[in-house]
XYZ file of C-alpha atoms in Angstrom:
667
model
C -23.729 -17.256 -7.130
C -22.852 -16.956 -10.790
C -20.293 -14.694 -12.424
C -20.897 -11.482 -14.372
C -23.773 -11.471 -16.847
C -23.069 -11.869 -20.540
C -24.522 -10.314 -23.679
C -27.941 -11.754 -24.468
C -28.868 -12.498 -20.852
C -32.465 -11.537 -20.012
C -32.989 -10.233 -16.478
C -36.387 -10.461 -14.828
C -37.891 -11.852 -18.074
C -37.871 -8.283 -19.368
C -34.442 -6.674 -19.789
C -32.029 -7.991 -22.424
C -28.369 -7.272 -21.586
C -26.110 -6.000 -24.379
C -22.512 -4.782 -24.264
C -20.678 -3.519 -21.175
C -20.439 0.282 -21.133
C -18.841 1.058 -17.784
C -17.922 -0.064 -14.293
C -17.784 1.375 -10.806
C -16.742 0.361 -7.333
C -19.903 -1.697 -6.736
C -21.298 -2.653 -10.118
C -20.849 -3.101 -13.850
C -23.076 -1.120 -16.217
C -24.444 -2.641 -19.409
C -26.450 -1.292 -22.295
C -29.833 -3.041 -22.247
C -33.252 -3.148 -23.849
C -36.652 -3.123 -22.142
C -38.645 -5.781 -24.031
C -41.938 -4.615 -22.526
C -41.700 -0.868 -23.198
C -39.391 -1.349 -26.198
C -36.801 1.199 -25.188
C -33.068 1.290 -24.549
C -32.018 1.292 -20.894
C -28.899 1.046 -18.754
C -28.601 -1.977 -16.439
C -26.318 -1.776 -13.408
C -25.392 -5.263 -12.050
C -23.649 -5.782 -8.698
C -20.107 -7.168 -8.984
C -20.127 -10.918 -8.416
C -17.311 -10.805 -5.841
C -19.516 -8.516 -3.692
C -22.575 -10.731 -3.853
C -21.835 -12.308 -0.477
C -21.603 -8.958 1.319
C -25.044 -8.333 2.789
C -24.249 -4.730 3.723
C -23.138 -3.892 0.200
C -26.257 -5.517 -1.217
C -28.309 -3.398 1.144
C -26.478 -0.276 -0.074
C -27.097 -1.337 -3.658
C -30.829 -1.700 -3.082
C -30.874 1.560 -1.135
C -29.251 3.303 -4.112
C -32.158 2.255 -6.308
C -34.775 3.419 -3.825
C -33.086 6.780 -3.275
C -32.528 7.482 -6.956
C -36.046 6.335 -7.911
C -37.516 8.760 -5.364
C -35.850 11.710 -7.101
C -37.901 12.855 -10.062
C -36.135 15.736 -11.785
C -35.226 16.531 -15.406
C -31.564 16.844 -14.421
C -31.251 13.599 -12.430
C -30.723 10.257 -14.164
C -33.979 8.320 -13.792
C -34.236 4.876 -12.173
C -36.950 2.624 -13.607
C -36.754 -0.742 -11.878
C -34.694 -3.075 -9.693
C -34.531 -6.804 -9.118
C -32.391 -9.863 -8.460
C -31.458 -12.459 -11.077
C -28.502 -14.368 -9.586
C -27.094 -10.893 -8.922
C -28.951 -7.726 -7.846
C -29.503 -5.210 -10.661
C -30.930 -1.729 -11.252
C -32.539 -0.517 -14.482
C -31.869 3.148 -15.265
C -32.270 5.789 -17.907
C -29.675 5.300 -20.657
C -27.596 8.441 -21.252
C -25.928 8.289 -24.664
C -23.700 11.297 -24.342
C -20.630 12.599 -22.579
C -19.643 13.036 -18.974
C -18.679 16.482 -17.747
C -15.155 15.061 -17.392
C -15.088 14.427 -21.145
C -16.372 17.938 -21.794
C -13.472 19.262 -19.725
C -11.022 16.980 -21.523
C -12.058 18.484 -24.870
C -12.576 22.101 -23.901
C -9.920 22.452 -21.199
C -11.807 25.219 -19.407
C -15.082 27.059 -19.858
C -15.843 30.809 -19.709
C -18.209 31.818 -16.866
C -21.403 31.925 -19.037
C -20.821 28.340 -20.227
C -19.889 27.162 -16.732
C -23.163 28.672 -15.511
C -25.098 26.760 -18.194
C -23.673 23.489 -16.843
C -23.582 24.141 -13.093
C -26.933 25.834 -12.539
C -29.083 22.820 -13.546
C -26.774 20.515 -11.589
C -27.113 22.705 -8.497
C -30.907 22.786 -8.890
C -30.997 18.990 -9.230
C -28.867 18.452 -6.115
C -31.031 20.977 -4.283
C -34.059 18.849 -5.171
C -32.287 15.759 -3.789
C -31.416 17.595 -0.583
C -35.039 18.613 -0.075
C -35.891 14.910 -0.371
C -33.363 14.135 2.363
C -30.695 12.603 0.088
C -27.031 13.631 0.093
C -25.106 12.620 -3.029
C -21.638 12.306 -1.350
C -19.692 11.946 -4.588
C -20.213 15.098 -6.654
C -17.569 15.261 -9.405
C -17.417 15.776 -13.205
C -17.553 12.010 -13.814
C -20.994 11.883 -12.160
C -22.526 14.614 -14.330
C -23.672 13.141 -17.658
C -24.732 15.118 -20.713
C -27.544 13.493 -22.701
C -27.633 13.487 -26.486
C -29.954 16.517 -26.398
C -27.451 18.421 -24.247
C -29.299 18.043 -20.927
C -26.928 17.769 -17.919
C -27.995 15.021 -15.498
C -26.637 14.067 -12.096
C -25.809 10.350 -11.924
C -24.605 7.724 -9.477
C -26.233 8.153 -6.116
C -24.435 4.906 -5.256
C -22.886 6.229 -2.050
C -25.839 8.443 -1.085
C -27.531 8.082 2.266
C -30.894 9.247 3.513
C -30.076 11.841 6.167
C -32.765 10.515 8.449
C -31.412 6.941 8.408
C -27.665 6.452 8.240
C -27.377 3.007 9.814
C -24.788 1.937 7.273
C -22.534 4.964 7.656
C -19.176 4.168 9.192
C -17.638 6.834 11.357
C -14.390 8.097 9.911
C -14.896 6.542 6.471
C -13.897 8.718 3.500
C -16.713 8.268 0.968
C -16.276 10.118 -2.315
C -13.426 11.432 -4.422
C -10.581 13.125 -2.538
C -10.228 15.922 -5.118
C -13.744 17.150 -4.234
C -13.873 16.201 -0.551
C -15.048 18.758 1.990
C -12.738 19.345 4.993
C -15.313 18.050 7.474
C -15.427 14.680 5.677
C -11.661 14.337 5.980
C -12.041 15.024 9.719
C -14.540 12.144 9.994
C -17.817 14.094 10.136
C -21.015 12.974 8.403
C -21.693 14.009 4.826
C -24.290 16.757 4.450
C -25.842 19.141 1.992
C -22.958 21.504 2.762
C -20.368 18.877 1.766
C -22.156 18.391 -1.578
C -22.019 22.180 -2.017
C -18.268 22.198 -1.309
C -17.728 19.533 -3.985
C -19.815 21.506 -6.484
C -17.762 24.600 -5.692
C -14.596 22.645 -6.544
C -16.243 21.463 -9.793
C -17.026 25.113 -10.625
C -13.376 25.998 -9.994
C -12.289 23.158 -12.304
C -14.710 24.236 -15.062
C -13.341 27.783 -14.932
C -9.620 26.912 -14.701
C -9.379 23.507 -16.389
C -7.704 21.861 -13.405
C -8.367 20.758 -9.849
C -7.333 23.109 -7.030
C -5.118 20.689 -5.110
C -2.583 18.030 -6.070
C -0.556 15.631 -3.937
C 1.644 12.552 -3.950
C -1.194 10.362 -2.658
C -4.981 10.522 -2.204
C -4.500 11.163 1.515
C -2.145 14.070 0.781
C -4.821 15.633 -1.463
C -7.498 15.107 1.191
C -5.356 16.797 3.854
C -4.815 19.827 1.615
C -8.581 20.379 1.630
C -8.387 20.755 5.432
C -5.381 23.123 5.382
C -5.609 25.227 2.231
C -8.259 27.496 0.761
C -9.440 26.943 -2.808
C -7.714 29.794 -4.690
C -9.705 32.382 -6.653
C -10.206 31.119 -10.227
C -9.214 34.531 -11.641
C -5.719 34.042 -10.176
C -5.406 30.671 -11.902
C -6.109 31.749 -15.481
C -9.924 31.951 -15.449
C -11.522 34.864 -17.302
C -13.937 35.720 -14.517
C -14.539 38.659 -12.238
C -14.484 39.107 -8.492
C -18.147 38.124 -8.159
C -17.498 34.614 -9.536
C -14.393 34.337 -7.333
C -16.600 35.102 -4.337
C -19.098 32.372 -5.286
C -16.273 29.782 -5.404
C -14.811 31.114 -2.153
C -18.080 30.954 -0.230
C -19.103 27.533 -1.533
C -15.708 26.076 -0.512
C -15.273 27.659 2.910
C -13.876 25.283 5.529
C -16.743 25.686 7.986
C -20.021 24.239 6.605
C -22.121 26.955 8.260
C -20.185 29.634 6.351
C -21.299 28.297 2.956
C -24.560 29.110 1.149
C -27.696 28.007 3.037
C -28.587 25.643 0.177
C -27.697 24.896 -3.432
C -30.558 26.993 -4.806
C -28.957 30.011 -3.148
C -25.632 28.921 -4.667
C -27.253 28.750 -8.131
C -28.955 32.147 -7.696
C -25.705 33.800 -6.620
C -23.777 32.255 -9.510
C -26.346 33.503 -12.047
C -26.104 37.036 -10.628
C -22.284 36.869 -10.714
C -22.157 36.093 -14.465
C -22.925 39.151 -16.588
C -25.316 38.374 -19.426
C -26.349 35.028 -17.977
C -25.570 31.561 -19.327
C -24.284 30.658 -22.789
C -24.594 27.379 -24.647
C -21.659 24.943 -24.436
C -20.648 23.424 -27.756
C -18.694 20.144 -27.801
C -18.368 17.230 -30.165
C -20.904 14.555 -29.328
C -20.399 10.772 -29.232
C -22.461 9.917 -32.331
C -20.746 10.274 -35.712
C -18.959 13.440 -34.669
C -22.179 15.466 -34.340
C -22.038 18.646 -32.337
C -23.435 18.333 -28.810
C -24.876 21.532 -27.373
C -25.544 22.068 -23.684
C -28.263 24.732 -23.845
C -27.875 28.095 -22.185
C -30.952 27.461 -20.046
C -31.957 24.303 -18.249
C -35.339 22.707 -18.836
C -36.867 24.318 -15.764
C -35.435 27.751 -16.569
C -36.371 27.569 -20.262
C -40.011 26.851 -19.462
C -40.193 29.933 -17.275
C -38.466 32.160 -19.856
C -40.654 30.986 -22.767
C -43.855 31.496 -20.787
C -42.876 35.019 -19.820
C -41.935 35.917 -23.389
C -45.290 34.628 -24.770
C -47.183 36.624 -22.188
C -45.242 39.755 -23.088
C -45.942 39.310 -26.805
C -49.634 38.838 -26.176
C -49.758 42.032 -24.144
C -47.951 44.153 -26.782
C -49.545 42.617 -29.913
C -47.995 41.481 -33.211
C -44.907 43.341 -34.423
C -45.475 46.372 -36.679
C -44.510 45.456 -40.253
C -44.674 49.094 -41.400
C -47.047 50.802 -43.934
C -47.510 49.380 -47.392
C -45.847 51.293 -50.227
C -48.276 52.975 -52.607
C -48.414 51.077 -55.856
C -47.319 47.790 -54.337
C -49.642 44.858 -53.881
C -49.662 41.456 -52.172
C -51.534 38.829 -54.109
C -52.533 35.776 -52.056
C -50.666 32.711 -53.283
C -53.031 30.057 -54.558
C -52.331 26.339 -54.340
C -49.654 25.607 -56.957
C -49.615 29.226 -58.123
C -46.380 31.100 -57.342
C -46.612 34.616 -56.102
C -45.273 37.121 -58.692
C -45.021 40.563 -57.179
C -45.461 43.625 -59.402
C -43.397 46.743 -59.072
C -43.449 50.298 -60.320
C -40.819 49.443 -62.977
C -43.358 47.446 -64.931
C -41.038 44.503 -65.676
C -42.178 42.292 -68.514
C -42.133 38.492 -69.153
C -38.477 38.544 -70.314
C -37.385 39.968 -67.024
C -39.384 37.322 -65.217
C -37.792 34.525 -67.296
C -34.350 35.964 -66.702
C -34.946 35.890 -62.992
C -36.119 32.268 -63.253
C -32.972 31.201 -65.186
C -30.736 32.892 -62.664
C -32.623 31.187 -59.871
C -32.045 27.777 -61.469
C -28.332 28.417 -61.815
C -28.118 29.542 -58.208
C -30.016 26.447 -57.109
C -27.651 24.145 -59.013
C -24.599 25.863 -57.560
C -26.095 25.663 -54.091
C -26.752 21.928 -54.560
C -23.166 21.314 -55.655
C -21.807 23.260 -52.706
C -24.073 21.292 -50.395
C -22.788 17.980 -51.795
C -19.182 19.102 -51.391
C -19.821 20.210 -47.825
C -21.554 16.925 -46.990
C -18.663 14.927 -48.456
C -16.170 16.892 -46.404
C -18.329 16.636 -43.313
C -18.599 12.846 -43.691
C -14.837 12.460 -43.534
C -14.470 15.010 -40.797
C -17.269 13.475 -38.766
C -15.472 10.190 -38.448
C -12.266 11.966 -37.510
C -14.052 14.002 -34.831
C -15.665 10.883 -33.421
C -12.541 8.771 -33.425
C -10.013 11.356 -32.270
C -11.979 13.908 -30.258
C -15.302 12.628 -28.968
C -14.548 8.988 -28.169
C -10.799 8.629 -28.629
C -9.146 5.264 -28.253
C -6.347 5.188 -25.711
C -3.886 2.365 -24.928
C -4.156 0.767 -21.500
C -1.123 1.733 -19.356
C 1.089 -0.793 -17.581
C -0.136 -0.884 -13.958
C 1.396 -4.104 -12.596
C 3.889 -3.287 -9.849
C 2.499 0.190 -9.144
C 0.926 1.242 -5.860
C -2.830 1.754 -5.888
C -2.358 5.549 -5.756
C 0.145 5.504 -8.629
C -2.129 3.236 -10.668
C -5.033 5.604 -10.048
C -2.960 8.525 -11.342
C -1.852 6.543 -14.410
C -5.388 5.602 -15.380
C -6.686 9.112 -14.697
C -3.958 10.576 -16.921
C -5.061 8.184 -19.672
C -8.706 9.192 -19.248
C -9.643 5.756 -17.895
C -11.180 4.530 -14.645
C -9.799 2.081 -12.091
C -11.661 -0.598 -10.133
C -10.264 -3.118 -7.648
C -11.732 -6.540 -8.366
C -9.859 -8.506 -5.706
C -7.137 -8.354 -3.062
C -4.985 -11.439 -2.509
C -1.897 -12.360 -0.524
C 1.360 -12.255 -2.457
C 4.834 -12.851 -1.083
C 6.718 -10.807 -3.653
C 4.466 -7.742 -4.028
C 4.129 -5.105 -1.273
C 0.703 -4.502 0.195
C -1.494 -2.271 -1.968
C 0.470 -2.845 -5.194
C -1.060 -4.073 -8.430
C -0.576 -7.778 -9.182
C -2.552 -8.054 -12.413
C -4.814 -6.004 -14.602
C -7.625 -6.505 -17.092
C -7.383 -5.518 -19.912
C -3.671 -6.108 -20.522
C -1.279 -3.203 -21.195
C -1.531 -1.620 -24.656
C -5.089 -2.913 -25.125
C -7.137 -0.135 -26.716
C -10.090 1.233 -24.746
C -12.447 4.122 -25.247
C -11.878 7.018 -22.883
C -13.943 6.654 -19.721
C -13.814 2.844 -19.610
C -12.428 1.055 -16.555
C -9.379 -1.085 -15.911
C -9.892 -3.834 -13.322
C -6.912 -4.636 -11.096
C -6.025 -7.234 -8.469
C -4.143 -5.753 -5.506
C -1.648 -7.450 -3.232
C -2.424 -7.830 0.443
C 1.260 -8.416 1.018
C 2.790 -11.569 2.503
C 0.407 -14.108 4.027
C 0.278 -14.667 7.817
C 1.671 -18.050 8.932
C 2.209 -19.808 12.271
C 5.853 -20.249 13.276
C 6.745 -23.977 13.315
C 8.484 -25.569 16.318
C 12.068 -26.369 15.234
C 13.735 -26.667 18.649
C 15.607 -29.995 18.847
C 16.050 -30.249 15.069
C 19.375 -29.967 13.330
C 20.276 -26.636 11.793
C 19.673 -27.918 8.249
C 16.285 -29.407 9.146
C 15.139 -26.202 10.851
C 16.179 -23.961 7.955
C 14.386 -26.241 5.499
C 11.140 -26.252 7.528
C 11.137 -22.476 7.903
C 11.854 -22.050 4.200
C 8.848 -24.210 3.335
C 6.675 -21.575 5.078
C 8.665 -18.792 3.355
C 10.214 -17.653 6.630
C 13.789 -16.421 6.866
C 16.105 -18.104 9.419
C 18.774 -16.056 11.177
C 21.405 -18.114 12.988
C 23.343 -17.618 16.196
C 25.374 -20.135 18.158
C 26.042 -20.881 21.807
C 27.763 -23.573 23.839
C 25.634 -25.984 25.815
C 26.683 -28.792 28.116
C 23.706 -30.989 27.237
C 22.480 -30.049 23.706
C 24.493 -31.739 20.986
C 26.484 -29.653 18.571
C 24.483 -28.497 15.482
C 21.083 -28.802 17.218
C 18.622 -25.889 17.573
C 18.202 -25.152 21.247
C 15.960 -22.025 21.086
C 13.934 -19.878 18.649
C 12.253 -16.448 18.532
C 9.306 -15.898 17.819
C 7.954 -18.802 19.787
C 6.298 -21.796 18.095
C 2.716 -21.116 17.010
C 3.077 -17.326 16.976
C 1.593 -15.628 13.883
C 4.013 -13.787 11.598
C 4.082 -12.756 7.938
C 5.812 -14.707 5.210
C 9.259 -13.233 4.733
C 9.668 -12.417 8.436
C 12.773 -13.599 10.277
C 12.917 -16.372 12.865
C 16.013 -16.196 15.075
C 17.546 -19.604 15.854
C 20.247 -20.395 18.415
C 22.222 -23.490 17.414
C 24.286 -25.411 19.960
C 28.046 -25.594 19.599
C 28.085 -28.409 22.106
C 30.302 -28.228 25.216
C 32.582 -25.213 25.265
C 36.185 -25.893 24.348
C 39.009 -24.329 26.357
C 42.767 -24.290 25.962
C 44.835 -26.311 28.417
C 47.523 -24.162 30.034
C 51.146 -25.384 30.156
C 51.793 -26.339 33.786
C 55.239 -28.001 33.787
C 57.752 -26.084 35.818
C 55.116 -24.656 38.096
C 54.432 -25.633 41.644
C 51.314 -27.681 42.317
C 49.420 -24.798 43.957
C 50.214 -22.490 40.999
C 49.051 -25.167 38.533
C 45.743 -25.506 40.346
C 45.092 -21.752 40.045
C 45.926 -21.771 36.311
C 43.571 -24.664 35.660
C 40.703 -22.916 37.457
C 41.247 -19.755 35.414
C 41.075 -21.799 32.188
C 37.848 -23.519 33.194
C 39.505 -26.821 33.966
C 39.731 -28.893 37.121
C 42.759 -30.272 38.979
C 42.737 -34.034 38.802
C 44.980 -36.543 40.544
C 48.485 -35.356 41.583
C 51.168 -38.072 41.515
C 54.558 -37.351 43.155
C 57.807 -39.001 42.133
C 61.561 -38.498 42.469
C 63.303 -36.910 39.590
C 66.927 -36.163 39.042
C 65.877 -33.930 36.124
C 63.407 -31.976 38.296
C 65.216 -31.689 41.553
C 62.853 -29.092 43.037
C 60.339 -30.899 45.153
C 56.701 -29.975 44.304
C 57.543 -28.856 40.798
C 55.327 -30.251 38.017
C 57.086 -32.838 35.977
C 54.207 -33.649 33.552
C 50.431 -33.167 32.910
C 47.776 -35.542 31.512
C 46.439 -33.034 28.889
C 49.006 -31.327 26.730
C 49.390 -27.587 27.080
C 47.742 -25.668 24.182
C 45.225 -28.420 23.403
C 41.456 -27.641 23.155
C 39.339 -29.729 25.473
C 35.825 -29.680 26.933
C 35.404 -27.016 29.528
C 35.506 -28.520 33.040
C 37.789 -31.377 32.089
C 40.226 -32.601 34.833
C 43.995 -32.438 34.314
C 46.160 -34.961 36.195
C 49.652 -33.833 37.305
C 52.958 -35.501 38.215
C 55.073 -33.543 40.697
C 58.725 -34.056 41.668
C 59.775 -35.302 45.043
C 63.302 -34.181 44.350
C 66.375 -35.978 42.836
C 66.495 -39.745 42.655
C 70.357 -39.967 43.711
C 71.851 -38.168 46.721
C 75.403 -37.181 47.576
C 76.395 -38.785 50.873
C 77.097 -36.092 53.445
C 80.307 -36.159 55.566
C 79.213 -36.853 59.115
C 82.481 -38.155 60.509
C 83.327 -36.777 63.937
C 79.680 -35.988 64.634
C 77.779 -37.672 67.340
C 75.910 -40.679 66.176
C 72.552 -38.970 66.785
C 73.451 -35.807 64.891
C 74.887 -37.774 62.004
C 71.781 -39.970 61.833
C 69.569 -36.865 61.539
C 71.742 -35.330 58.824
C 71.717 -38.441 56.699
C 67.992 -39.031 57.136
C 67.263 -35.432 56.128
C 68.829 -36.269 52.790
C 66.308 -39.031 52.314
C 68.740 -41.810 53.137
C 68.445 -44.656 55.585
C 71.003 -44.967 58.429
C 72.623 -48.048 59.905
C 74.899 -47.708 62.980
C 77.657 -50.226 63.687
C 79.148 -50.102 67.225
C 82.624 -51.597 67.687
C 85.069 -51.857 70.589
C 87.803 -49.345 70.666
C 91.095 -50.798 69.643
C 94.058 -50.734 72.103
C 97.632 -50.120 71.389
C 99.497 -50.793 74.506
C 98.149 -48.692 77.179
C 96.481 -46.461 74.682
C 92.869 -46.736 73.461
C 92.032 -45.276 69.939
C 88.827 -43.307 69.107
C 85.979 -41.762 71.099
C 82.799 -43.338 72.316
C 79.560 -42.081 70.656
C 81.200 -40.309 67.713
C 81.149 -41.374 64.091
C 84.553 -42.770 63.368
C 83.896 -43.856 59.785
C 81.053 -43.965 57.172
C 80.195 -46.023 54.169
C 79.736 -44.923 51.437
C 82.366 -42.307 51.780
C 81.381 -38.684 52.000
C 80.625 -37.189 48.574
C 79.704 -40.477 46.982
C 76.309 -40.624 45.088
C 73.862 -43.055 46.535
C 70.459 -44.156 45.413
C 67.620 -42.722 47.374
C 66.539 -45.209 50.006
C 69.851 -47.012 50.240
C 71.454 -47.108 53.731
C 74.470 -45.158 54.941
C 76.469 -47.117 57.528
C 77.936 -45.132 60.395
C 80.734 -46.679 62.493
C 81.230 -45.711 66.153
C 82.979 -47.037 69.281
C 81.071 -48.172 72.256
C 81.923 -48.512 75.947
C 84.044 -51.481 76.874
């Protein structure tokens, strides 16, 4: 499928395409020339980016059939249709203004002029309704005024035959929100009554110079049509009476059944409400500043009025010119012979010559005045054309604006807006303008269109699987897909430090560019602080290790003079205050008591008691039994008692060394 047609292209071997003169939501309109019938035409060509949409092509062809079936002096005629790379429609060329441009110049119209515009439009729409066609987009932009001042309804591009609405989508808002009937906003089908509502809003705008409802967005305006009543024009600055207010009120009632039964009834009621009937509308036309006049009567109405007037004249006879004055005469003027009337004064040839001289002077003066007026008009004509009829306006800057804001900007500048394409863009929010054609500050004629490309927002992407990668690798991979990584950390006994151990959303899940992916990065095994255990008993140390997330390892016991308390921790394998892997084992060394012992004094004790006392001190015991010595008849010492000990009592002795106990035995 090729792109848009260019100047000089011949469609269907018959229609030569010239310059582009407009654009709409479905097609571009070109000035053209019918080579067969040798007449200027308008050629509407489907946008190339819509050529692959079969439903839109069907709507485009349906538009041609519907419009061609409507033969009416106030409906733009459709001559032909065809396909030459792109589907096209050949239509009547209207070299004039739109009703929007009339409003832009005049601001508002008095009721007689509004009647002159609206009555033929209402009659034309009534004809379409009788043919089963609903326009669906009645607004000032779709009422064109031909060079001879004839209003014509244009653009049945969104019309549907009431009997066959296979393409209608339930809930779709088709048409312009400023003229949208409440039932359309609520999702009902378009009807003759919804066209009437739109025409009632157009009547309000003609009388007041502004639309009834405004809002921050198109949807806000549409909702106001469902909530608010269109106010009486007389309360908004219109110079109309209560009867015209009532016509607007009834045509724009919320319930369709409460409006006029048809648009002919609407037109009849409006004519009765305007005293004196319609009056011609005078505006500056598009060609060389010439005045464009919308006649007081439409073509249909004028034919009826003229016929009735002729019949009346025939019945009454020619007008009475009054009796001839005695003495006067009317001499038939011969070919080339001027008529010279005679009077009772009997003027002579000198008087006749004097009159002729004066006539020449008056003729010369009149010619000079005419030349001066023409010279002034020539300069003024260009000024009217350039500044009033077809003013040039700079294209506003639309890039970065929302679609609704861009629509308002172009409308304020008197230009149209079409969306040529919607593409994904990471930086621009959805529905905002990415680019425009023409560029800002380019000069366009009022009514021309600006084509924009809208953002669809960030592009959907599948989340990559980064589990098991290092933190740096994962962040880099996500960044390549324009995803934002958020990081959290957690300890893990098996996943190495710095490695991604989980992610959310899961791998393969669809998200939008710019969305966040939450990563959990391993800190490795958790580190804990080793408690200081020296000075504690072994059982206390075990409890402290468990509370710190550590395990009790091997416990070694040894004698210590420095740590005399048995069971007290002398040392630990991991220093207190150090950070170690959680679950690590800590080995302990506990005291068995002092390494040297003071020898107890066991002299005089029985050998058995003394042995137990010494052994309780951790010392070995050796017992030496000797015979009791005699001195004469006397025997010294006692049997079974400790007589002496070595080392002496109070002496320090190394643990494990023996203590010798001396005792006397029986003879």
